[in-house]
mmCIF file of C-alpha atoms in Angstrom:
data_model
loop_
_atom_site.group_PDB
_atom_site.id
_atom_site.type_symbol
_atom_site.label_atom_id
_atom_site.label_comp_id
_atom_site.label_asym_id
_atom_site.label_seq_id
_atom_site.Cartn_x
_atom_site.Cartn_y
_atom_site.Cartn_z
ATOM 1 C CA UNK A 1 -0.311 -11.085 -50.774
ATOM 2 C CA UNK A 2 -0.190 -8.684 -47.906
ATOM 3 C CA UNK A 3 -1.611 -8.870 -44.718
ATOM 4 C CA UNK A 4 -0.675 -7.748 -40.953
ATOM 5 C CA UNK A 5 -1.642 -7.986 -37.323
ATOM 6 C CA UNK A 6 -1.026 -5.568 -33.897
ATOM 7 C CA UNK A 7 -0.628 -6.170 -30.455
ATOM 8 C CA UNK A 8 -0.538 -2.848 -28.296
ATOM 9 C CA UNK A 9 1.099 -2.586 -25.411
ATOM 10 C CA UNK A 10 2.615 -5.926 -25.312
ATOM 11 C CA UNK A 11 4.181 -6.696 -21.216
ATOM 12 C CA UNK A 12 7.008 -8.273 -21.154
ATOM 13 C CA UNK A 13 9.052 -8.798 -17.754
ATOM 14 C CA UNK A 14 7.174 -6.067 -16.856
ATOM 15 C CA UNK A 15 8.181 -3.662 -20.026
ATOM 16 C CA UNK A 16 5.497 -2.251 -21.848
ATOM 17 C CA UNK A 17 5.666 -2.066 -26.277
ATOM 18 C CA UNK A 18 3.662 -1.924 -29.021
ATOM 19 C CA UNK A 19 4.310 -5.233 -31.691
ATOM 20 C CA UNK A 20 3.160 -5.520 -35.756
ATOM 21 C CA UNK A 21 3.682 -8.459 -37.881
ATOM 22 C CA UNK A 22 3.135 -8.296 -41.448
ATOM 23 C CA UNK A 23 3.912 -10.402 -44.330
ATOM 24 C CA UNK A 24 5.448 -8.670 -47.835
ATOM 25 C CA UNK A 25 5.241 -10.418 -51.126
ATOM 26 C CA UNK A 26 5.120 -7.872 -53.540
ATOM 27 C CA UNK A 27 8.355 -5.709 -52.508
ATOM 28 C CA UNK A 28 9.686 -8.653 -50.770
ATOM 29 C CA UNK A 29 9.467 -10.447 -54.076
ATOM 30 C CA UNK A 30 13.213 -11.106 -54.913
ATOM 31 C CA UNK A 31 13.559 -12.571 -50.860
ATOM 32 C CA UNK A 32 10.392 -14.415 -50.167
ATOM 33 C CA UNK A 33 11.943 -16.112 -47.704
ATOM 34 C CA UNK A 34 12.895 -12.704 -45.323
ATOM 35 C CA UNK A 35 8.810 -11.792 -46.219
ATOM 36 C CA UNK A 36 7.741 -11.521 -42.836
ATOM 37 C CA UNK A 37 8.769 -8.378 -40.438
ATOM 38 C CA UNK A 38 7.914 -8.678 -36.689
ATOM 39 C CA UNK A 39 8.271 -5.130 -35.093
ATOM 40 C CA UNK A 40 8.457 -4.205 -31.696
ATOM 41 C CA UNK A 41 7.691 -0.326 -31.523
ATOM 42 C CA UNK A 42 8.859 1.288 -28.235
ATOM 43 C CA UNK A 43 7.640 5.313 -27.283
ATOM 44 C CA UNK A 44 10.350 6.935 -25.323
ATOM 45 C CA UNK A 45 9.794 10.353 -23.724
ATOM 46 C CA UNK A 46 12.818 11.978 -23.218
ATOM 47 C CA UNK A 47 12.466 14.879 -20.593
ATOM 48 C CA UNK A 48 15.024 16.934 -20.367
ATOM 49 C CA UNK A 49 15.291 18.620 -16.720
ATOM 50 C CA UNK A 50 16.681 22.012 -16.857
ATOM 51 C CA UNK A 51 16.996 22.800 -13.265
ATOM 52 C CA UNK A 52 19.938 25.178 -12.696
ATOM 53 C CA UNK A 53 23.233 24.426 -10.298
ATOM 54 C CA UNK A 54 22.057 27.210 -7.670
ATOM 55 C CA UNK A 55 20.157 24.214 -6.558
ATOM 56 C CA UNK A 56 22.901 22.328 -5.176
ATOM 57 C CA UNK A 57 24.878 19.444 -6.295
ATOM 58 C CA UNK A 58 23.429 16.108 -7.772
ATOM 59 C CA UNK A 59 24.282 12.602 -6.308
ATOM 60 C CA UNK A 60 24.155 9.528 -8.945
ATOM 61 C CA UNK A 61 23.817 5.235 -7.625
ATOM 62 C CA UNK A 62 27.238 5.715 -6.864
ATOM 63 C CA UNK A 63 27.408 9.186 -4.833
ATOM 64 C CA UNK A 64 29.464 10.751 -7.031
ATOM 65 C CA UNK A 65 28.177 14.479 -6.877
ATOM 66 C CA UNK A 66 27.895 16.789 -9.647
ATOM 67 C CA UNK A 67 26.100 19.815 -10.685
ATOM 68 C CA UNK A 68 22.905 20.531 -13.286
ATOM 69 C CA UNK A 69 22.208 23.263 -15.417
ATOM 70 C CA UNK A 70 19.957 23.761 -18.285
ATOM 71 C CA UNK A 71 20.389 22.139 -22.043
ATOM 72 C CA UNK A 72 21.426 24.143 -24.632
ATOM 73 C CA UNK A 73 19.406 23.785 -27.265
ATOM 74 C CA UNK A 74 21.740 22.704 -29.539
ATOM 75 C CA UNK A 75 22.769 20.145 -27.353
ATOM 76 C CA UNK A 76 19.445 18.601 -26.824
ATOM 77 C CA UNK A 77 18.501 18.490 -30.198
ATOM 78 C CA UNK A 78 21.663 16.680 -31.092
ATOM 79 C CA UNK A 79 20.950 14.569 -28.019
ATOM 80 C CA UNK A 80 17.750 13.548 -29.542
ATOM 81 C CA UNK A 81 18.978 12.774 -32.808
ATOM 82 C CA UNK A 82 21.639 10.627 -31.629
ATOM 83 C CA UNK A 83 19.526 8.410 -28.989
ATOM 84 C CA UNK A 84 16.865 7.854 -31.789
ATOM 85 C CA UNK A 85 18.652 6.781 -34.853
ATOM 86 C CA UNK A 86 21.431 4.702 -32.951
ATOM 87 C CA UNK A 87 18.990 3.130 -30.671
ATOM 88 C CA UNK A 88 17.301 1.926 -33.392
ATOM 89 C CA UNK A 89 19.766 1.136 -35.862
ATOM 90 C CA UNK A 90 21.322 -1.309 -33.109
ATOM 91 C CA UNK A 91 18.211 -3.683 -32.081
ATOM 92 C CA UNK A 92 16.760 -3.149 -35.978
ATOM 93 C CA UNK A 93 16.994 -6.133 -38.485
ATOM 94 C CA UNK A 94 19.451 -7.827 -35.836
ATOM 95 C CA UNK A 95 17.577 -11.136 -35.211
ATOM 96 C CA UNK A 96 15.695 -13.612 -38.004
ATOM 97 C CA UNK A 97 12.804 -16.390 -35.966
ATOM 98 C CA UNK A 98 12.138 -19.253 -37.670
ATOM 99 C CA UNK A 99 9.382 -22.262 -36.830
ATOM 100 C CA UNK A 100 9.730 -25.741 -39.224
ATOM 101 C CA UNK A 101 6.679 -26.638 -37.456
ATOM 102 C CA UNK A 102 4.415 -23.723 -38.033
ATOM 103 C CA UNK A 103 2.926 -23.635 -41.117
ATOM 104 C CA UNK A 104 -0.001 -20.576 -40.993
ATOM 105 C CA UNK A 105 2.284 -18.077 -42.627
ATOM 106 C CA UNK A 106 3.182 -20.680 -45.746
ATOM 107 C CA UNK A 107 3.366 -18.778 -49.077
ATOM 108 C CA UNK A 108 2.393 -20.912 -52.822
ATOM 109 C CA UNK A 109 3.564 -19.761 -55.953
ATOM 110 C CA UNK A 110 3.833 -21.523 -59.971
ATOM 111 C CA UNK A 111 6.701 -20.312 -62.075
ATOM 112 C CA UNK A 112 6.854 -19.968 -65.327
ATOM 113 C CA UNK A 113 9.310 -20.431 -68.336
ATOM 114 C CA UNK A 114 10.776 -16.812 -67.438
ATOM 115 C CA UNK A 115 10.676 -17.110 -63.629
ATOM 116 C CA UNK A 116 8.087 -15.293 -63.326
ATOM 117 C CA UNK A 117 6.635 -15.693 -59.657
ATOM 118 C CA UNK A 118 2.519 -16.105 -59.583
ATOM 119 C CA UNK A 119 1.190 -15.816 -55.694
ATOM 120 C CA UNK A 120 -1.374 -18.392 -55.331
ATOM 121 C CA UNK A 121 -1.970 -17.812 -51.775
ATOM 122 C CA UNK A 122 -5.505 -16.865 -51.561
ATOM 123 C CA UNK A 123 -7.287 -14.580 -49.225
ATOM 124 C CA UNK A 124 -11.049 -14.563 -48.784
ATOM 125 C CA UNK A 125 -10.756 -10.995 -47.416
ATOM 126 C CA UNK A 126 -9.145 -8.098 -47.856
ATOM 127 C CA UNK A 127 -6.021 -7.329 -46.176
ATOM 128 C CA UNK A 128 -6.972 -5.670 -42.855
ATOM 129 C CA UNK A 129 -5.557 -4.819 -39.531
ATOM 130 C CA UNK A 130 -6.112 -7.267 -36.613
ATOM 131 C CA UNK A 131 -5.374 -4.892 -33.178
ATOM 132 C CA UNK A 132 -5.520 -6.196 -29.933
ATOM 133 C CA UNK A 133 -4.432 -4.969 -26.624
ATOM 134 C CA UNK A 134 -2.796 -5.984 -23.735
ATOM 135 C CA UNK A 135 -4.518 -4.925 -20.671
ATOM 136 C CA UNK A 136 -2.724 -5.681 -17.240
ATOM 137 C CA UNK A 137 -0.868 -8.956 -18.933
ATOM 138 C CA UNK A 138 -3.671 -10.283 -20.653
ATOM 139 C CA UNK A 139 -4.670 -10.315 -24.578
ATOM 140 C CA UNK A 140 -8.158 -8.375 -24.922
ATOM 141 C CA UNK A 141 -10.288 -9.634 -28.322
ATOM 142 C CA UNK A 142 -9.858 -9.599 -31.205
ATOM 143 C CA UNK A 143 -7.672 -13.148 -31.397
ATOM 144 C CA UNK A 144 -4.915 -12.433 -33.391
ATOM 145 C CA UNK A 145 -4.156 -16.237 -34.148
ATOM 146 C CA UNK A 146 -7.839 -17.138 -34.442
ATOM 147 C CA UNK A 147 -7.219 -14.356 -37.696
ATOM 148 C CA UNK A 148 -3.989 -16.547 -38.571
ATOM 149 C CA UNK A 149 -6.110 -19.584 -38.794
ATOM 150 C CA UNK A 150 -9.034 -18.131 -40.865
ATOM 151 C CA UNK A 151 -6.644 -17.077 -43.158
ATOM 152 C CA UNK A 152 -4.308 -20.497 -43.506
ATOM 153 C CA UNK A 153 -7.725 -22.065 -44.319
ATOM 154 C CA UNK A 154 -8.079 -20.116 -47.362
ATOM 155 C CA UNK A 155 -5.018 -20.805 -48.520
ATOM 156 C CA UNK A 156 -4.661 -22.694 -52.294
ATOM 157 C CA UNK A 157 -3.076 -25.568 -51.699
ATOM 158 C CA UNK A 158 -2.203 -26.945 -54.851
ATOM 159 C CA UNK A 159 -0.348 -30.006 -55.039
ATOM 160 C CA UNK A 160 0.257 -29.985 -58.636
ATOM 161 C CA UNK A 161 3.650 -30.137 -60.156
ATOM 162 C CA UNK A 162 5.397 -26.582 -60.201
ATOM 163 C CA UNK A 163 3.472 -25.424 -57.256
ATOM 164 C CA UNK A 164 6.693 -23.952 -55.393
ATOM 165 C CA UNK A 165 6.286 -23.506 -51.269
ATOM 166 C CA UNK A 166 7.377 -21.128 -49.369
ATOM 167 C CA UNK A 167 7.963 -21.323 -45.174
ATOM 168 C CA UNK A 168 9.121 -17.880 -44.609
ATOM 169 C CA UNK A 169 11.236 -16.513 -41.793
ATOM 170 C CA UNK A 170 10.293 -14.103 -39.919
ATOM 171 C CA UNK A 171 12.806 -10.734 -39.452
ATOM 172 C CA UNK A 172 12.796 -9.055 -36.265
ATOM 173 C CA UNK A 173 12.398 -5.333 -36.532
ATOM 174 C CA UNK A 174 12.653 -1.974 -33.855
ATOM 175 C CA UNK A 175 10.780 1.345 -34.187
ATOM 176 C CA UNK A 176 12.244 3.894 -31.901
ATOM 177 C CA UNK A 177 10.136 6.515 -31.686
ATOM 178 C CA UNK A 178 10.550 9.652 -29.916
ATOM 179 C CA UNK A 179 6.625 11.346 -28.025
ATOM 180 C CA UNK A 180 6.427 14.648 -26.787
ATOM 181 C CA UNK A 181 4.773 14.182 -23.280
ATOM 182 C CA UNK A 182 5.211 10.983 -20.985
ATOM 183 C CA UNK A 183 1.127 9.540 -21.682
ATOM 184 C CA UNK A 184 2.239 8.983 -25.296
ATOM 185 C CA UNK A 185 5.093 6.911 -24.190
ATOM 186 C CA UNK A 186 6.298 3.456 -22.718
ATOM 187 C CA UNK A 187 9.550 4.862 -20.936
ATOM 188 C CA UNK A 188 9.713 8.340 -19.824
ATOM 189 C CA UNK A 189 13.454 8.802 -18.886
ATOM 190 C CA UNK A 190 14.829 12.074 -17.466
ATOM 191 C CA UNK A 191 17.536 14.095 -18.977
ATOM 192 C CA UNK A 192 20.199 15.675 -16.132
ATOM 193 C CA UNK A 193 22.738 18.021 -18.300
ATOM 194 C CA UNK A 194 25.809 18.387 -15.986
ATOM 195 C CA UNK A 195 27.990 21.684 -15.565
ATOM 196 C CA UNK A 196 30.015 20.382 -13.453
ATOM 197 C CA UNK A 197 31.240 17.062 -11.125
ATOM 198 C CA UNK A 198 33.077 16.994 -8.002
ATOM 199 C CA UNK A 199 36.706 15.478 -7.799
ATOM 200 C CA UNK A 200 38.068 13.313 -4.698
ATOM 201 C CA UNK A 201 39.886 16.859 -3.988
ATOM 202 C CA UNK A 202 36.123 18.075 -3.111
ATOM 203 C CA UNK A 203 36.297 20.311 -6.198
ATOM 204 C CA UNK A 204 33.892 20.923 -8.586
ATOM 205 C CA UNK A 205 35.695 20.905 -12.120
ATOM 206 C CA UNK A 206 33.437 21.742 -15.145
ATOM 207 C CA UNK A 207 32.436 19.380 -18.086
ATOM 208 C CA UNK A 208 32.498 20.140 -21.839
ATOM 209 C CA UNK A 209 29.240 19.559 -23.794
ATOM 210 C CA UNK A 210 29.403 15.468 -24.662
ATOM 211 C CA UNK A 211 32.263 14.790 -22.288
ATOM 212 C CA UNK A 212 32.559 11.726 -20.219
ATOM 213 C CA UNK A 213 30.383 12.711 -17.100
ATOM 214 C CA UNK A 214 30.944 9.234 -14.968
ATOM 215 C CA UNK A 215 27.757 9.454 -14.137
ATOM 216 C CA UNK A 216 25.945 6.377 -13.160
ATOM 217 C CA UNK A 217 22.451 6.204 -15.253
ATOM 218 C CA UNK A 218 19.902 3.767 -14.797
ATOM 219 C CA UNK A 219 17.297 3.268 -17.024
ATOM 220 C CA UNK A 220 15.297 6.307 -15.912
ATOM 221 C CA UNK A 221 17.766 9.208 -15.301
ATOM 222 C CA UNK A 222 20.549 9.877 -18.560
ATOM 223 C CA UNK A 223 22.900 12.237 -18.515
ATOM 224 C CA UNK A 224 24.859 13.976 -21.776
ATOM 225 C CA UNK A 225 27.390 11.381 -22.142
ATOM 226 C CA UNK A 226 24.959 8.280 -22.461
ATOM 227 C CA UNK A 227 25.167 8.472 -25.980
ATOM 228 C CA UNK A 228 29.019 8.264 -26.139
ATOM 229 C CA UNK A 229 30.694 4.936 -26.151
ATOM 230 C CA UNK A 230 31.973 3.653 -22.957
ATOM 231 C CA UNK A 231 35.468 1.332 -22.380
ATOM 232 C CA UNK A 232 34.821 -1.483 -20.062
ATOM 233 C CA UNK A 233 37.459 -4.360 -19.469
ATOM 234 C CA UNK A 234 37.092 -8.094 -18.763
ATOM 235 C CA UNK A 235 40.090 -10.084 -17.900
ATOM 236 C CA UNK A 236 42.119 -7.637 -19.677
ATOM 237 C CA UNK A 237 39.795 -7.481 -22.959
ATOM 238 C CA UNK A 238 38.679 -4.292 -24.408
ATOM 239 C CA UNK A 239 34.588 -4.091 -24.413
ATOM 240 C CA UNK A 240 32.906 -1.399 -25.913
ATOM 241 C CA UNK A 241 29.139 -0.107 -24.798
ATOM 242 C CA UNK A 242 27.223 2.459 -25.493
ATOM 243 C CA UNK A 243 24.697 3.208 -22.177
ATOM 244 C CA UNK A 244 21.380 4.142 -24.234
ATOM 245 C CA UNK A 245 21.650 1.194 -26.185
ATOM 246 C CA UNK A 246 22.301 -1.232 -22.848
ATOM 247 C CA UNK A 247 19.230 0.523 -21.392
ATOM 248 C CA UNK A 248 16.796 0.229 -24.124
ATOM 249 C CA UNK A 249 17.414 -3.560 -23.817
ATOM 250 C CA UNK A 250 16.060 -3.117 -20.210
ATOM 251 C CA UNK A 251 12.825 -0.963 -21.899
ATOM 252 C CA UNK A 252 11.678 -4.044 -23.572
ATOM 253 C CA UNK A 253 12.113 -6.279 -21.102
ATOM 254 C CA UNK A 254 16.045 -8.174 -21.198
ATOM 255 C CA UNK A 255 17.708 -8.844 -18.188
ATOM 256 C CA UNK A 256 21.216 -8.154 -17.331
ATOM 257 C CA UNK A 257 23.388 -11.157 -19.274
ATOM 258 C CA UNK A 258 24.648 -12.797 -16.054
ATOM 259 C CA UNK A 259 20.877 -13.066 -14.973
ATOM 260 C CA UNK A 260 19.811 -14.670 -17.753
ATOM 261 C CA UNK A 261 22.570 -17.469 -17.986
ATOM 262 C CA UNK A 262 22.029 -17.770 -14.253
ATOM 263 C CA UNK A 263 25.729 -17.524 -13.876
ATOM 264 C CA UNK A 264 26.298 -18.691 -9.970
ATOM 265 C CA UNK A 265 27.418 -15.415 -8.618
ATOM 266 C CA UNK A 266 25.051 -13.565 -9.989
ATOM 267 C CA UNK A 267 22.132 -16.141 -8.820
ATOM 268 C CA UNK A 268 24.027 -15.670 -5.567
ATOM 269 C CA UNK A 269 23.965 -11.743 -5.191
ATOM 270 C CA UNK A 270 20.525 -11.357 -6.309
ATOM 271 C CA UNK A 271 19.348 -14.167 -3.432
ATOM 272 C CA UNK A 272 21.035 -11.568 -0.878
ATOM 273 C CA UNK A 273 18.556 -8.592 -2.352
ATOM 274 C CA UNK A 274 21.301 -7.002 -4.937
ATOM 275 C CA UNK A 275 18.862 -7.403 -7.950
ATOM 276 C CA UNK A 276 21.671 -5.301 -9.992
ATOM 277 C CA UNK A 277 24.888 -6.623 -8.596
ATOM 278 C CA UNK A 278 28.125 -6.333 -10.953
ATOM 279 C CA UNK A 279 28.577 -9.491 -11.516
ATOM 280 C CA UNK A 280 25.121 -10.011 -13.164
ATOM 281 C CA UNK A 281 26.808 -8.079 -15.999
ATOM 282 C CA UNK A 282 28.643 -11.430 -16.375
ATOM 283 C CA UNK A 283 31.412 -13.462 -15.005
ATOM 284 C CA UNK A 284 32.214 -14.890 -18.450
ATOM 285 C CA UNK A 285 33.443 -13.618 -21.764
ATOM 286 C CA UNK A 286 30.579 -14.586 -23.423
ATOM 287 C CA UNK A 287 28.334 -13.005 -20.974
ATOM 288 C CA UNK A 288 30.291 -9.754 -20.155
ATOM 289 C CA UNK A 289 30.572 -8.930 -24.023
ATOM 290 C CA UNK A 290 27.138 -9.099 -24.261
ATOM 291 C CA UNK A 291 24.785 -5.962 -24.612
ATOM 292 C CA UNK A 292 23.061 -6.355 -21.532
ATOM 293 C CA UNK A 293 26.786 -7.444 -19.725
ATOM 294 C CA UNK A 294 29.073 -5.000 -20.685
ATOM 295 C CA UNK A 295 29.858 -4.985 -24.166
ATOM 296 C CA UNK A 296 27.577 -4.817 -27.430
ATOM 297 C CA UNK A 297 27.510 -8.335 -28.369
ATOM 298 C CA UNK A 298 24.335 -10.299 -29.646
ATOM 299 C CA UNK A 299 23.465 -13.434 -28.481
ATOM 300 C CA UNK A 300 20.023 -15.260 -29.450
ATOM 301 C CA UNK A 301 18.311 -14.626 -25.824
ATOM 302 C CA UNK A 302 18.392 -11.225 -26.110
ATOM 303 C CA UNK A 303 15.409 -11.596 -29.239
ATOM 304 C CA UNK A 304 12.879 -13.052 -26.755
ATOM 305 C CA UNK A 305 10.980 -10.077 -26.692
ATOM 306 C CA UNK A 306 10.209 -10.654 -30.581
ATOM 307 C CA UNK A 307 9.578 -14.328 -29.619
ATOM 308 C CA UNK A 308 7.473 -12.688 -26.664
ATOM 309 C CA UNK A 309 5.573 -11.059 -28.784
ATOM 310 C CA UNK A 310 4.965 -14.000 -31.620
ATOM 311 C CA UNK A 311 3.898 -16.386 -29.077
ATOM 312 C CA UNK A 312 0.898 -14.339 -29.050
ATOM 313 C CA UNK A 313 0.379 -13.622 -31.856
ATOM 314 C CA UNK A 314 0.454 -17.353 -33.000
ATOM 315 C CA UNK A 315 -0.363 -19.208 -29.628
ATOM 316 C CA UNK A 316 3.067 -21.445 -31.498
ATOM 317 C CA UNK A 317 5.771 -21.489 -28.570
ATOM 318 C CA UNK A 318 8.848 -23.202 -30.896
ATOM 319 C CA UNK A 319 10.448 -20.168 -32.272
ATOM 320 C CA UNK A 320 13.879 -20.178 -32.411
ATOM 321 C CA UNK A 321 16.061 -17.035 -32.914
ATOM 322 C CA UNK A 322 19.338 -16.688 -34.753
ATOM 323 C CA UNK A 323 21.490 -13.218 -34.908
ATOM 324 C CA UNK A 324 21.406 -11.814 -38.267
#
């Protein structure tokens, strides 16, 4: 059996993506169980601004000046490379959702004497696409679940002895993929290669390709050095982050960690307007190690935007995630 669904452009805390589900038997056949695959594909446009130094010097969030020049091709490309395949290997296959109540996506087999697996989960159609779209929050036709429920009702329940069942997870996927002009794309973040950045002396000391630039990115303006792995400290404790991967968590939809928990200080310095306050990258070990704190720890809330995504596809709100 193989079947799948889409929802395009999926909002989520106001982050746009594009989700699939789809359910594997045949070359899932040895791990029925891991049969389903939820992905969330995100389009990032990655413009690279080439705007010389002659211009003048740069200021990032925390006005620490510096000074552009254009990417070297090499550079760029290797840029590119990076982002995409580490981005993706992070937030890919990390998270597994799982429903005991849900039983749409159950799969029926009979064994026999060898082991041999027989799918008798029956579909009345063909395998097809079901697409949707999300237009300004809200889920245009075709129903996705009204498709789940056509097709549970054709299912072959047998109740016979040897009839083995089947309530498959349901793996948590990520397509990163890199589009060529900002309409293709749900992020469009700007690329700022730095020459050089200015000292407390007031001088402006040049930086090696892939340095450590200290410059501040959000999730809209990246610098050279995003893709390098940055030391933060907590009470003493090492933490290790890499700033692409941090911000990608913010392109489909996660909060900073402290936010989330709604740690007190952090609850406190967003109620006084600072909506991305230090301490909302966590007051707590287990909230400052986190990806979206300051480290590159997984916790279950950071899948919601899978579970996001499965609520609408299966109008089921119970999913719970565990980190794979």
């Amino acid at each position: 059996m193989y079947y799948r669904n889409r929802i395009d452009q999926v909002d989520f805390n106001g982050a746009k993506f594009n989700s699939f589900l789809y359910f594997d038997t045949i070359s899932n056949r040895k791990n029925l169980k891991k049969s389903g695959q939820l992905i969330i594909e995100l389009k990032v446009h990655l413009n690279p601004d080439n705007t010389v130094a002659t211009v003048g010097p740069f200021a990032d969030n925390n006005n620490m000046s510096f000074k552009t020049g254009a990417w070297p091709e090499n550079v760029l490309k290797a840029f590119k490379k990076t982002y995409q395949l580490t981005g993706q290997g992070f937030w890919d296959r990390k998270f597994v959702l799982t429903n005991n109540s849900y039983s749409y996506f159950d799969l029926f087999f009979t064994q026999d004497k060898k082991g041999k697996l027989t799918d008798k989960t029956k579909l009345e159609v063909p395998p097809m696409i079901t697409k949707a779209t999300m237009v300004d929050g809200v889920l245009t036709e075709p129903d996705v679940h009204n498709y789940q429920i056509q097709h549970n009702i054709f299912f072959d329940n047998e109740t016979n002895n040897g009839v083995i069942t089947v309530h498959p997870d349901v793996v948590c996927r990520f397509i990163l993929r890199l589009v060529d002009t900002a309409g293709e794309a749900h992020k469009s973040i700007k690329l700022s290669y730095f020459t050089h950045f200015k000292t407390q002396r007031g001088v402006f000391r040049p930086i090696a390709p892939f340095s450590p630039t200290y410059f501040r990115s959000d999730s809209e303006h990246y610098s050279q050095s995003d893709i390098l792995a940055e030391i933060n400290f907590f009470k003493g404790i090492m933490l290790v982050q890499n700033t692409h991967v941090h911000e990608i968590g913010h392109a489909i939809g996660l909060d900073h960690s402290g936010k989330v928990l709604n740690e007190p200080k952090c609850v406190t310095a967003m109620a006084s307007g600072d909506q991305n306050a230090n301490v909302c990258y966590g007051t707590t070990f287990k909230s400052a190690s986190n990806i979206l704190g300051r480290g590159n720890r997984l916790l279950p809330m950071n899948a919601e935007p899978w579970k996001h995504a499965l609520k609408l596809m299966t109008k089921a709100n119970a999913w719970q995630a565990k980190v794979l």
